[in-house]
Coordinates of C-alpha atoms in Angstrom, one line a residue:
Chain A
M44 CA 125.4 28.3 142.4
P45 CA 125.1 28.2 146.3
K46 CA 122.9 30.8 147.9
T47 CA 125.9 33.2 148.4
L48 CA 129.0 32.7 146.4
E49 CA 132.2 33.6 148.2
V50 CA 135.4 34.6 146.5
R51 CA 138.9 34.9 148.0
W52 CA 141.6 36.8 146.1
H53 CA 145.3 36.3 146.9
G54 CA 147.6 39.0 145.7
R55 CA 150.5 41.1 146.8
G56 CA 150.1 44.7 147.8
G57 CA 150.1 46.9 144.7
Q58 CA 149.0 44.1 142.3
G59 CA 145.4 45.2 142.2
A60 CA 143.6 42.4 144.1
K61 CA 141.6 45.0 146.0
T62 CA 140.7 46.9 142.8
G63 CA 140.0 43.6 141.0
S64 CA 137.6 42.6 143.8
A65 CA 135.9 46.0 143.6
V66 CA 135.5 46.0 139.9
L67 CA 134.2 42.4 139.9
A68 CA 131.6 43.6 142.5
E69 CA 130.6 46.5 140.3
V70 CA 130.2 44.3 137.2
L71 CA 128.0 41.8 139.0
F72 CA 126.0 44.6 140.7
E73 CA 125.2 46.0 137.3
A74 CA 124.1 42.5 136.3
G75 CA 121.6 42.7 139.1
K76 CA 123.4 40.8 141.9
H77 CA 123.8 41.7 145.5
V78 CA 127.5 42.0 146.2
Q79 CA 130.2 42.8 148.8
S80 CA 133.8 43.6 148.1
F81 CA 136.3 44.0 150.9
P82 CA 140.0 43.6 151.4
E83 CA 141.7 42.2 154.5
Y84 CA 143.8 45.2 155.7
G85 CA 147.1 44.1 157.2
A86 CA 150.4 46.0 157.2
E87 CA 149.7 47.7 153.9
R88 CA 153.0 47.6 152.1
Q89 CA 154.0 47.0 148.5
G90 CA 154.6 43.3 147.8
A91 CA 153.2 41.9 151.0
P92 CA 150.8 39.0 150.6
M93 CA 147.2 40.3 151.0
K94 CA 143.7 39.0 150.5
A95 CA 140.5 40.5 149.2
F96 CA 137.0 39.0 149.2
N97 CA 133.7 39.1 147.4
R98 CA 130.3 37.8 148.2
V99 CA 127.7 37.5 145.5
S100 CA 124.1 36.6 145.9
D101 CA 120.6 36.9 144.4
A102 CA 119.4 38.1 147.9
P103 CA 120.7 40.9 150.2
I104 CA 123.8 39.9 152.1
R105 CA 124.0 40.4 155.8
K106 CA 127.1 38.5 156.7
R107 CA 130.0 40.8 157.4
C108 CA 133.0 38.6 158.3
G109 CA 136.0 37.2 156.4
V110 CA 135.4 34.4 153.9
Q111 CA 136.3 31.0 155.5
N112 CA 135.2 28.5 152.9
P113 CA 135.6 30.2 149.5
D114 CA 133.7 28.9 146.4
V115 CA 136.3 30.6 144.2
V116 CA 140.0 31.3 144.9
A117 CA 141.7 33.7 142.6
V118 CA 145.5 33.8 142.8
I119 CA 147.0 36.9 141.2
D120 CA 150.6 36.2 142.0
P121 CA 151.9 32.6 141.2
T122 CA 154.6 32.9 143.8
L123 CA 151.8 32.9 146.5
L124 CA 151.0 29.3 145.6
E125 CA 154.1 28.5 147.7
S126 CA 154.1 31.1 150.3
V127 CA 150.5 31.3 151.5
R128 CA 148.0 28.5 151.6
P129 CA 145.4 29.2 148.9
T130 CA 143.6 25.9 149.7
D131 CA 142.8 26.9 153.3
G132 CA 139.1 26.3 154.0
C133 CA 138.4 25.0 150.5
T134 CA 136.4 22.1 149.5
E135 CA 136.5 19.8 146.5
K136 CA 133.9 22.2 144.9
T137 CA 136.1 25.2 145.2
V138 CA 137.2 26.6 141.8
Y139 CA 140.7 28.0 141.4
L140 CA 141.7 30.8 139.1
V141 CA 145.4 31.1 138.9
N142 CA 147.6 33.6 137.0
T143 CA 150.4 31.3 135.8
P144 CA 151.9 30.0 132.6
A145 CA 151.5 26.5 134.0
C146 CA 148.5 24.2 133.0
P147 CA 145.8 23.2 135.4
A148 CA 147.3 19.7 136.0
E149 CA 150.6 21.2 137.1
I150 CA 148.8 23.6 139.6
K151 CA 146.7 20.7 141.0
A152 CA 149.9 18.7 141.5
Q153 CA 151.6 21.7 143.2
L154 CA 148.6 22.4 145.5
G155 CA 147.9 18.7 146.1
L156 CA 144.4 18.9 144.7
P157 CA 142.4 15.9 143.5
D158 CA 141.9 15.7 139.8
A159 CA 138.2 16.4 140.1
V160 CA 138.8 20.0 141.4
K161 CA 138.3 22.6 138.7
V162 CA 141.4 24.8 138.1
I163 CA 141.4 27.6 135.5
T164 CA 144.8 29.0 134.6
I165 CA 145.6 32.1 132.6
D166 CA 149.0 33.7 131.9
A167 CA 147.8 37.2 132.9
T168 CA 151.3 38.5 133.5
K169 CA 152.3 37.6 130.0
I170 CA 149.2 39.2 128.5
T171 CA 149.6 42.5 130.3
L172 CA 153.4 42.6 129.5
E173 CA 152.5 42.2 125.9
E174 CA 149.6 44.6 125.9
F175 CA 151.0 47.4 127.9
G176 CA 154.4 46.5 129.1
Q177 CA 153.5 46.3 132.8
N178 CA 152.7 43.4 135.1
R179 CA 149.1 44.3 136.0
P180 CA 147.4 40.9 136.0
N181 CA 144.0 42.0 137.3
A182 CA 142.6 43.1 134.0
P183 CA 142.9 39.7 132.3
M184 CA 141.9 38.0 135.6
L185 CA 138.6 39.9 135.4
G186 CA 138.1 38.4 131.9
T187 CA 138.8 35.0 133.4
F188 CA 136.0 35.6 136.0
A189 CA 133.5 35.6 133.1
H190 CA 134.0 31.8 133.1
I191 CA 132.8 31.6 136.7
F192 CA 129.7 33.8 136.4
D193 CA 128.5 32.4 133.1
E194 CA 125.3 34.3 133.2
V195 CA 127.4 37.5 133.0
P196 CA 128.9 37.7 129.5
I197 CA 132.5 38.9 128.9
E198 CA 131.0 42.0 127.2
A199 CA 129.6 43.1 130.5
F200 CA 133.1 43.2 131.9
V201 CA 134.5 45.0 128.9
E202 CA 131.7 47.6 128.9
H203 CA 132.0 48.3 132.6
F204 CA 135.7 48.8 132.3
S205 CA 135.4 51.0 129.2
H206 CA 132.8 53.1 130.8
K207 CA 134.6 53.4 134.2
M208 CA 138.0 54.1 132.6
A209 CA 136.6 56.4 129.9
K210 CA 139.2 59.0 130.9
L211 CA 142.1 56.8 130.0
P212 CA 144.0 57.7 126.8
E213 CA 142.4 55.7 124.0
K214 CA 145.5 53.5 123.4
I215 CA 145.7 52.4 127.0
L216 CA 142.0 51.8 127.2
A217 CA 142.1 49.7 124.1
A218 CA 145.1 47.7 125.5
N219 CA 143.2 47.0 128.7
V220 CA 140.1 45.9 126.8
R221 CA 142.2 43.5 124.8
A222 CA 143.8 42.2 128.0
I223 CA 140.3 41.5 129.5
R224 CA 139.2 39.7 126.4
R225 CA 142.4 37.7 126.3
G226 CA 141.9 36.8 129.9
Y227 CA 138.7 35.2 128.9
E228 CA 139.9 33.6 125.7
E229 CA 143.3 32.2 126.6
V230 CA 142.3 30.2 129.7
Q231 CA 143.2 26.6 130.2
I232 CA 140.4 24.8 132.1
G233 CA 141.2 21.5 133.8
Chain B
M367 CA 117.6 61.5 141.3
P368 CA 117.7 58.7 143.9
R369 CA 120.6 56.3 143.0
R370 CA 121.8 52.8 144.0
E371 CA 125.5 52.6 143.9
I372 CA 128.4 50.5 145.1
T373 CA 130.1 52.4 147.8
S374 CA 131.7 52.1 151.2
G375 CA 130.5 53.1 154.7
N376 CA 133.0 56.0 154.7
W377 CA 132.1 57.2 151.2
A378 CA 128.4 56.9 152.0
F379 CA 128.8 59.0 155.1
A380 CA 130.7 61.6 153.1
E381 CA 128.0 61.6 150.4
A382 CA 125.4 62.3 153.1
M383 CA 127.6 65.2 154.3
R384 CA 127.7 66.6 150.7
Q385 CA 123.9 66.4 150.5
I386 CA 123.5 67.9 154.0
N387 CA 126.0 70.7 153.0
P388 CA 126.9 71.7 156.6
D389 CA 128.1 75.2 157.3
V390 CA 131.3 74.1 159.0
V391 CA 133.4 70.9 159.0
A392 CA 136.6 70.8 161.0
A393 CA 138.5 67.6 160.9
Y394 CA 141.8 65.9 161.4
P395 CA 142.0 62.6 159.6
I396 CA 142.7 59.3 161.3
T397 CA 142.4 55.7 160.1
P398 CA 139.8 54.2 159.4
S399 CA 137.7 57.4 159.2
T400 CA 140.2 59.2 156.9
D401 CA 138.1 58.6 153.8
I402 CA 135.3 60.8 155.2
P403 CA 137.3 64.1 155.5
M404 CA 139.3 63.2 152.4
K405 CA 136.2 62.7 150.2
F406 CA 134.6 65.7 151.8
A407 CA 137.7 67.8 151.1
D408 CA 137.2 66.8 147.4
F409 CA 133.6 68.1 147.5
V410 CA 134.9 71.4 149.0
A411 CA 137.7 71.8 146.5
N412 CA 135.3 71.1 143.6
G413 CA 132.7 73.5 144.8
K414 CA 130.1 70.8 145.5
V415 CA 129.4 72.3 148.9
D416 CA 129.4 75.7 150.5
T417 CA 131.0 74.4 153.7
N418 CA 133.7 76.3 155.5
F419 CA 136.2 73.4 155.8
V420 CA 138.6 74.0 158.7
T421 CA 141.8 72.1 158.6
V422 CA 143.5 71.9 162.0
E423 CA 146.6 70.5 163.6
S424 CA 144.9 67.9 165.9
E425 CA 141.7 66.1 166.8
H426 CA 141.5 68.3 169.9
S427 CA 141.5 71.4 167.7
A428 CA 139.0 69.8 165.3
I429 CA 136.4 69.2 167.9
T430 CA 137.0 72.6 169.5
A431 CA 136.4 74.3 166.2
C432 CA 133.3 72.2 165.8
V433 CA 131.9 73.2 169.2
T434 CA 132.5 76.9 168.8
A435 CA 131.1 77.0 165.2
S436 CA 128.0 75.1 166.4
A437 CA 127.6 77.5 169.4
A438 CA 127.9 80.3 166.9
G439 CA 124.8 78.9 165.1
A440 CA 126.4 76.8 162.3
R441 CA 125.4 73.3 161.3
V442 CA 128.5 71.3 162.0
M443 CA 129.8 67.8 161.1
T444 CA 133.0 65.9 161.5
A445 CA 134.5 62.4 161.8
S446 CA 137.2 60.6 163.7
S447 CA 138.3 57.2 165.2
A448 CA 140.2 55.6 168.0
N449 CA 142.9 57.7 169.6
G450 CA 141.7 60.7 167.6
V451 CA 138.4 60.3 169.5
A452 CA 140.3 59.9 172.7
L453 CA 142.2 63.1 172.2
M454 CA 138.8 64.9 171.8
H455 CA 137.7 63.5 175.1
E456 CA 138.2 66.7 177.0
I457 CA 135.9 68.6 174.6
F458 CA 133.0 66.1 174.2
P459 CA 131.3 66.9 177.6
I460 CA 131.6 70.6 176.6
A461 CA 129.8 69.9 173.3
G462 CA 127.2 68.0 175.3
C463 CA 126.7 70.8 177.9
F464 CA 126.8 73.6 175.3
R465 CA 124.0 71.7 173.6
T466 CA 125.8 71.9 170.3
P467 CA 124.0 69.6 167.8
I468 CA 127.1 68.3 166.0
V469 CA 126.7 65.2 163.9
F470 CA 129.9 63.1 164.2
G471 CA 130.9 60.2 162.0
L472 CA 132.6 57.9 164.5
V473 CA 134.3 55.0 162.7
N474 CA 134.9 52.5 165.4
R475 CA 138.5 51.4 166.0
C476 CA 140.2 50.0 169.0
L477 CA 142.2 52.2 171.3
G478 CA 146.0 51.6 171.5
A479 CA 148.1 50.2 173.0
P480 CA 149.0 47.9 171.3
I481 CA 148.6 50.0 168.2
N482 CA 146.0 48.4 165.9
I483 CA 143.9 50.0 163.2
H484 CA 141.0 47.6 163.3
C485 CA 137.5 47.6 164.7
D486 CA 136.2 47.5 168.2
H487 CA 134.0 49.8 170.2
S488 CA 136.5 50.9 172.9
D489 CA 136.8 54.4 171.4
S490 CA 133.1 55.3 171.5
M491 CA 132.3 53.4 174.7
A492 CA 134.9 55.6 176.5
E493 CA 132.6 58.5 175.5
R494 CA 129.3 57.1 176.6
D495 CA 128.9 59.5 179.6
A496 CA 129.7 62.7 177.6
G497 CA 126.1 63.8 176.9
W498 CA 126.1 62.7 173.3
V499 CA 123.5 60.5 171.5
H500 CA 125.1 57.2 170.4
L501 CA 123.7 55.4 167.3
Y502 CA 125.4 52.2 166.1
C503 CA 125.0 51.2 162.4
E504 CA 124.9 47.7 161.0
D505 CA 126.0 48.6 157.4
A506 CA 126.9 51.4 155.0
Q507 CA 123.2 52.0 154.1
E508 CA 122.4 52.7 157.7
A509 CA 125.5 54.9 158.2
Y510 CA 124.3 57.0 155.3
D511 CA 120.7 57.2 156.4
T512 CA 121.7 57.8 160.0
A513 CA 123.9 60.8 159.1
I514 CA 120.9 62.5 157.5
L515 CA 118.4 61.5 160.2
S516 CA 120.8 62.6 163.0
V517 CA 120.8 66.2 161.8
R518 CA 117.2 66.5 162.6
L519 CA 117.5 64.5 165.8
A520 CA 120.4 66.6 167.1
E521 CA 118.8 69.9 166.3
H522 CA 115.3 68.9 167.6
K523 CA 114.4 71.7 170.1
D524 CA 113.8 69.1 172.9
V525 CA 117.1 67.4 172.3
L526 CA 119.8 69.9 171.2
S527 CA 122.6 67.4 171.7
P528 CA 125.4 66.2 169.6
V529 CA 125.2 62.7 168.0
F530 CA 127.8 60.0 167.3
V531 CA 126.9 58.0 164.2
C532 CA 129.0 54.9 164.7
Q533 CA 130.0 52.4 162.1
D534 CA 132.5 49.5 162.3
G535 CA 136.0 50.5 161.1
F536 CA 137.1 48.6 158.0
I537 CA 134.2 46.1 158.1
T538 CA 131.7 48.8 157.3
S539 CA 133.9 51.8 156.5
H540 CA 136.0 50.1 153.9
G541 CA 133.6 47.4 152.7
F542 CA 131.9 48.1 149.3
E543 CA 128.3 47.2 148.8
P544 CA 125.2 48.6 147.2
V545 CA 123.7 51.6 148.9
N546 CA 120.5 53.5 148.1
L547 CA 121.2 57.3 147.9
L548 CA 118.5 59.9 148.1
D549 CA 118.0 62.8 145.8
D550 CA 120.0 65.9 146.7
T551 CA 116.9 68.1 146.9
A552 CA 115.0 65.6 149.1
V553 CA 117.9 65.6 151.6
K554 CA 118.0 69.3 151.5
A555 CA 114.3 69.6 152.2
F556 CA 114.5 67.0 155.0
V557 CA 117.3 68.7 156.9
G558 CA 116.2 72.2 156.2
E559 CA 118.2 75.1 157.6
R560 CA 119.5 75.2 161.2
K561 CA 117.8 77.9 163.2
A562 CA 119.8 78.1 166.4
D563 CA 118.0 79.4 169.5
F564 CA 120.9 81.1 171.2
P565 CA 123.6 81.6 168.6
L566 CA 126.8 83.4 169.7
L567 CA 126.7 85.5 166.5
D568 CA 123.3 87.0 167.3
I569 CA 124.9 90.3 168.6
D570 CA 121.5 91.8 169.3
N571 CA 120.8 89.1 171.8
P572 CA 124.1 88.4 173.4
V573 CA 124.6 85.1 175.2
T574 CA 127.5 83.5 177.1
Y575 CA 128.9 80.0 176.5
G576 CA 131.6 78.5 178.7
S577 CA 131.0 80.6 181.7
F578 CA 132.4 79.7 185.1
V579 CA 129.8 78.1 187.4
M580 CA 130.3 77.1 191.0
S581 CA 128.4 74.5 193.0
E582 CA 125.3 76.7 193.0
Y583 CA 124.4 75.8 189.4
Y584 CA 126.6 73.1 188.0
F585 CA 124.4 70.3 189.2
E586 CA 121.2 71.9 187.8
I587 CA 122.8 72.3 184.4
K588 CA 123.8 68.7 184.3
R589 CA 120.3 67.7 185.3
Q590 CA 119.0 69.6 182.2
Q591 CA 121.2 67.5 180.0
V592 CA 119.8 64.3 181.6
E593 CA 116.3 65.6 180.6
A594 CA 117.4 66.4 177.0
M595 CA 118.7 62.9 176.6
K596 CA 115.5 61.4 178.0
N597 CA 113.7 63.5 175.4
V598 CA 115.6 61.6 172.6
L599 CA 113.6 58.5 173.6
K600 CA 110.4 60.5 173.1
V601 CA 111.2 62.2 169.8
Y602 CA 113.4 59.7 168.1
D603 CA 110.6 57.6 166.5
G604 CA 108.9 60.7 165.1
V605 CA 112.1 61.8 163.3
A606 CA 112.7 58.2 162.2
K607 CA 109.2 58.0 160.8
E608 CA 109.6 61.2 158.9
Y609 CA 112.8 59.8 157.5
E610 CA 111.0 56.6 156.5
A611 CA 108.4 58.7 154.6
L612 CA 111.3 60.1 152.6
S613 CA 113.4 57.0 152.1
G614 CA 111.2 54.0 152.7
R615 CA 113.7 52.9 155.4
F616 CA 112.8 52.9 159.1
Y617 CA 115.4 52.5 161.8
P618 CA 114.0 51.7 165.2
K619 CA 116.0 52.2 168.4
L620 CA 116.2 48.5 168.7
D621 CA 116.3 46.1 165.8
A622 CA 114.5 43.1 167.1
Y623 CA 115.0 40.2 164.8
R624 CA 112.7 37.2 165.4
T625 CA 112.7 37.9 169.1
E626 CA 109.0 37.9 169.7
D627 CA 108.7 34.2 170.6
A628 CA 112.4 33.6 171.1
E629 CA 113.7 31.5 173.9
F630 CA 117.3 32.3 173.3
I631 CA 118.4 35.8 172.3
V632 CA 121.8 37.2 171.4
V633 CA 122.1 41.0 172.0
V634 CA 124.7 42.7 169.7
M635 CA 125.5 46.0 168.0
S636 CA 126.7 47.1 164.6
S637 CA 128.1 44.9 161.8
A638 CA 128.3 41.6 163.6
S639 CA 124.5 41.4 163.9
G640 CA 124.3 40.2 160.3
V641 CA 126.1 37.0 161.2
V642 CA 123.9 36.5 164.2
K643 CA 120.7 37.0 162.2
D644 CA 121.9 34.5 159.6
V645 CA 122.5 32.0 162.4
V646 CA 119.1 32.8 163.9
D647 CA 117.5 31.8 160.6
E648 CA 119.5 28.6 160.4
L649 CA 118.5 27.6 164.0
R650 CA 114.8 28.6 163.4
D651 CA 114.9 26.1 160.4
Q652 CA 116.0 23.5 162.9
G653 CA 113.1 24.4 165.3
I654 CA 115.2 26.3 167.8
R655 CA 113.5 29.5 168.9
A656 CA 116.5 31.9 168.5
G657 CA 116.4 35.6 168.1
C658 CA 118.7 38.6 167.7
L659 CA 118.3 42.0 169.4
R660 CA 120.5 44.6 167.8
V661 CA 120.9 47.7 169.9
R662 CA 121.2 50.7 167.6
M663 CA 120.6 53.4 170.2
F664 CA 123.1 53.0 173.0
R665 CA 122.7 56.6 174.5
P666 CA 120.2 57.2 175.6
F667 CA 119.8 53.5 176.5
P668 CA 116.2 52.4 175.8
A669 CA 116.1 50.3 178.9
E670 CA 112.4 49.7 179.0
E671 CA 112.2 48.6 175.4
V672 CA 115.2 46.3 175.9
A673 CA 113.7 44.7 178.9
A674 CA 110.4 44.2 177.0
A675 CA 112.2 42.6 174.1
L676 CA 114.2 40.3 176.3
G677 CA 112.1 39.7 179.3
G678 CA 110.4 36.6 177.9
A679 CA 113.5 34.7 176.9
K680 CA 114.9 31.7 178.8
A681 CA 118.6 32.8 178.3
I682 CA 120.4 35.7 176.8
A683 CA 123.9 36.4 175.6
V684 CA 125.2 39.9 175.3
L685 CA 128.0 40.5 172.9
D686 CA 130.3 43.4 173.6
R687 CA 133.0 44.6 171.3
A688 CA 134.7 46.5 174.2
L689 CA 136.0 45.7 177.6
S690 CA 135.5 47.4 180.9
I691 CA 138.6 46.0 182.4
G692 CA 137.8 44.9 186.0
G693 CA 134.1 45.4 185.5
T694 CA 131.1 44.3 183.4
A695 CA 131.4 45.1 179.6
P696 CA 129.3 48.2 178.7
L697 CA 126.4 46.6 176.8
A698 CA 126.1 43.7 179.2
A699 CA 126.0 46.1 182.2
E700 CA 123.1 48.1 180.5
V701 CA 121.1 45.0 179.6
K702 CA 121.4 43.4 183.1
S703 CA 120.5 46.7 184.7
A704 CA 117.4 47.1 182.4
L705 CA 116.3 43.5 183.2
Y706 CA 116.7 44.0 186.9
D707 CA 114.7 47.2 186.9
A708 CA 111.9 45.4 185.0
G709 CA 111.9 42.6 187.6
K710 CA 113.0 40.1 185.0
S711 CA 115.4 37.4 186.2
V712 CA 116.7 36.0 183.0
P713 CA 120.2 34.3 182.9
V714 CA 122.6 36.6 181.0
Q715 CA 125.9 35.4 179.6
S716 CA 128.3 38.3 179.0
C717 CA 130.6 37.8 176.0
V718 CA 133.4 39.9 174.6
Y719 CA 134.3 39.4 171.0
G720 CA 136.1 41.0 168.1
L721 CA 138.6 43.1 169.9
G722 CA 141.2 44.7 167.7
G723 CA 139.3 43.6 164.6
R724 CA 139.2 39.8 165.5
D725 CA 136.6 38.4 163.1
F726 CA 133.2 37.2 164.3
F727 CA 132.3 34.0 162.4
P728 CA 128.9 32.2 162.3
Q729 CA 130.3 29.3 164.3
Y730 CA 130.8 31.5 167.3
A731 CA 127.1 32.4 167.2
R732 CA 126.0 28.8 166.7
D733 CA 128.1 27.6 169.6
L734 CA 126.8 30.4 171.8
F735 CA 123.1 29.7 171.0
C736 CA 123.9 26.0 171.7
D737 CA 125.3 26.9 175.1
L738 CA 122.2 29.0 175.9
A739 CA 119.9 26.2 174.9
A740 CA 121.8 23.8 177.1
G741 CA 121.6 26.1 180.1
R742 CA 125.4 26.8 180.1
V743 CA 125.4 30.4 181.3
L744 CA 128.4 31.4 183.3
R745 CA 128.8 34.1 185.8
E746 CA 132.1 34.9 184.3
E747 CA 132.6 36.9 181.1
R748 CA 133.4 34.8 178.1
Y749 CA 135.7 35.6 175.2
L750 CA 134.6 34.6 171.7
G751 CA 137.3 33.8 169.1
L752 CA 140.1 34.2 171.6
L753 CA 143.1 31.9 171.3
E754 CA 143.6 30.5 174.7

């Protein structure tokens, strides 16, 4: 892992990229990391493309500017693969997490990425539609992140969510927990 | 119990307000400071504070209510940004002259037009001559700590002046990161109770605020304010050291980062200093003697200390996140003036960056140090990150 790992989220207003980035920061903070989570505030409207960012490090983080060269790119909405440039500023070492029914090879072809680039796909939309009847892909996406931070087990994500959302009705909480776990288990890594 | 939590600059400031438990808060929300009164309104509604929370119809009314409550003897806090701050402009010098020790969370945002919600320092810089102390914070931790420390500074008997606690809009106010929070009782003990010397509500010893004064006395009263502001320079370190004893964190007037033997120094304020410090480390590893001077206290301006920190450098760049259109940008003007008074003739490159929330990336700092090292210091102002 580089000294400070930088994450860029691509989502649409209302899809939970900002919350996803905040929850990821909290989980990693509880695991002993130094973290930042911040969205890029534009014209805040539902459905507009937006970005959110994380920085994660073993040392305190001083840098407070946007992420230019992300180590991880998380795409919450598959339609953004076409309409924004998720590869901007990336290197061949950047890892992509994409919410899509497609397999990694298809995403690589779509984004014009070399074979060596690591792409993890997860059909987070399908999972949340099945689990709670709404398209809220950030819960499974968090589970997918456990593949990036392999020193932080999926249970840490589940426990954090269960603790934080303890006030949710039991059924909804259980559905979310299943969604996080499925986000970890149902990935395709290529 | 002391805690370490993930929180934002705004929430951290609001948390400090909860712990300070001021007598009066009057506020009118505006982006990006909105979270402060919002969070504080929650504390009020849930009985977490005893504060009289005054909701008003404008920023002008908010600061007016703050000034009168403070003159009455109350401990008062509020928050605002940008054009909200500008609407308060008429009342700020009154707060300064009444010697009302208000602690104000100023979340920096550029002044319209064009309308833009993002960070620069044009809102607070427009208030630099109002008789308020200006403290600029680098991160959420510092915004929290400075809120608490400023209560003591503002109410110090030799100071009795209002304080702006500035943090960068969105970058600091909406960024989430770990912040160490003190124990409630420790904060309560540190700030104590306000004991106003001449409160309006002391009916046994009646006083007048806001009286009409002609040329015979106006000048003398302003002169007293000058003295009060000078006193800040004398008493600040003492208050900051007391706060250090409580928190383990010391905030000097100037945050001098690797400047001692530095040949090339970038002077900057608030959140962009982190990027500059990272680049300083990078360049030091390459054998370049770079340094960063972060100015935390802008009013009063610690001119002698600034000159002492910079006087030995070969070249300096001053980064302003505000313009003085047609003149020298505010921080650059202060730095040049401080060097001149100290008899130091160091080349100074004035740079404006980050207006309207334009990001400040490490490459800008690298290029700037590179120019300083190559002796490329222009008489003209430069604009970093501008598309032209």
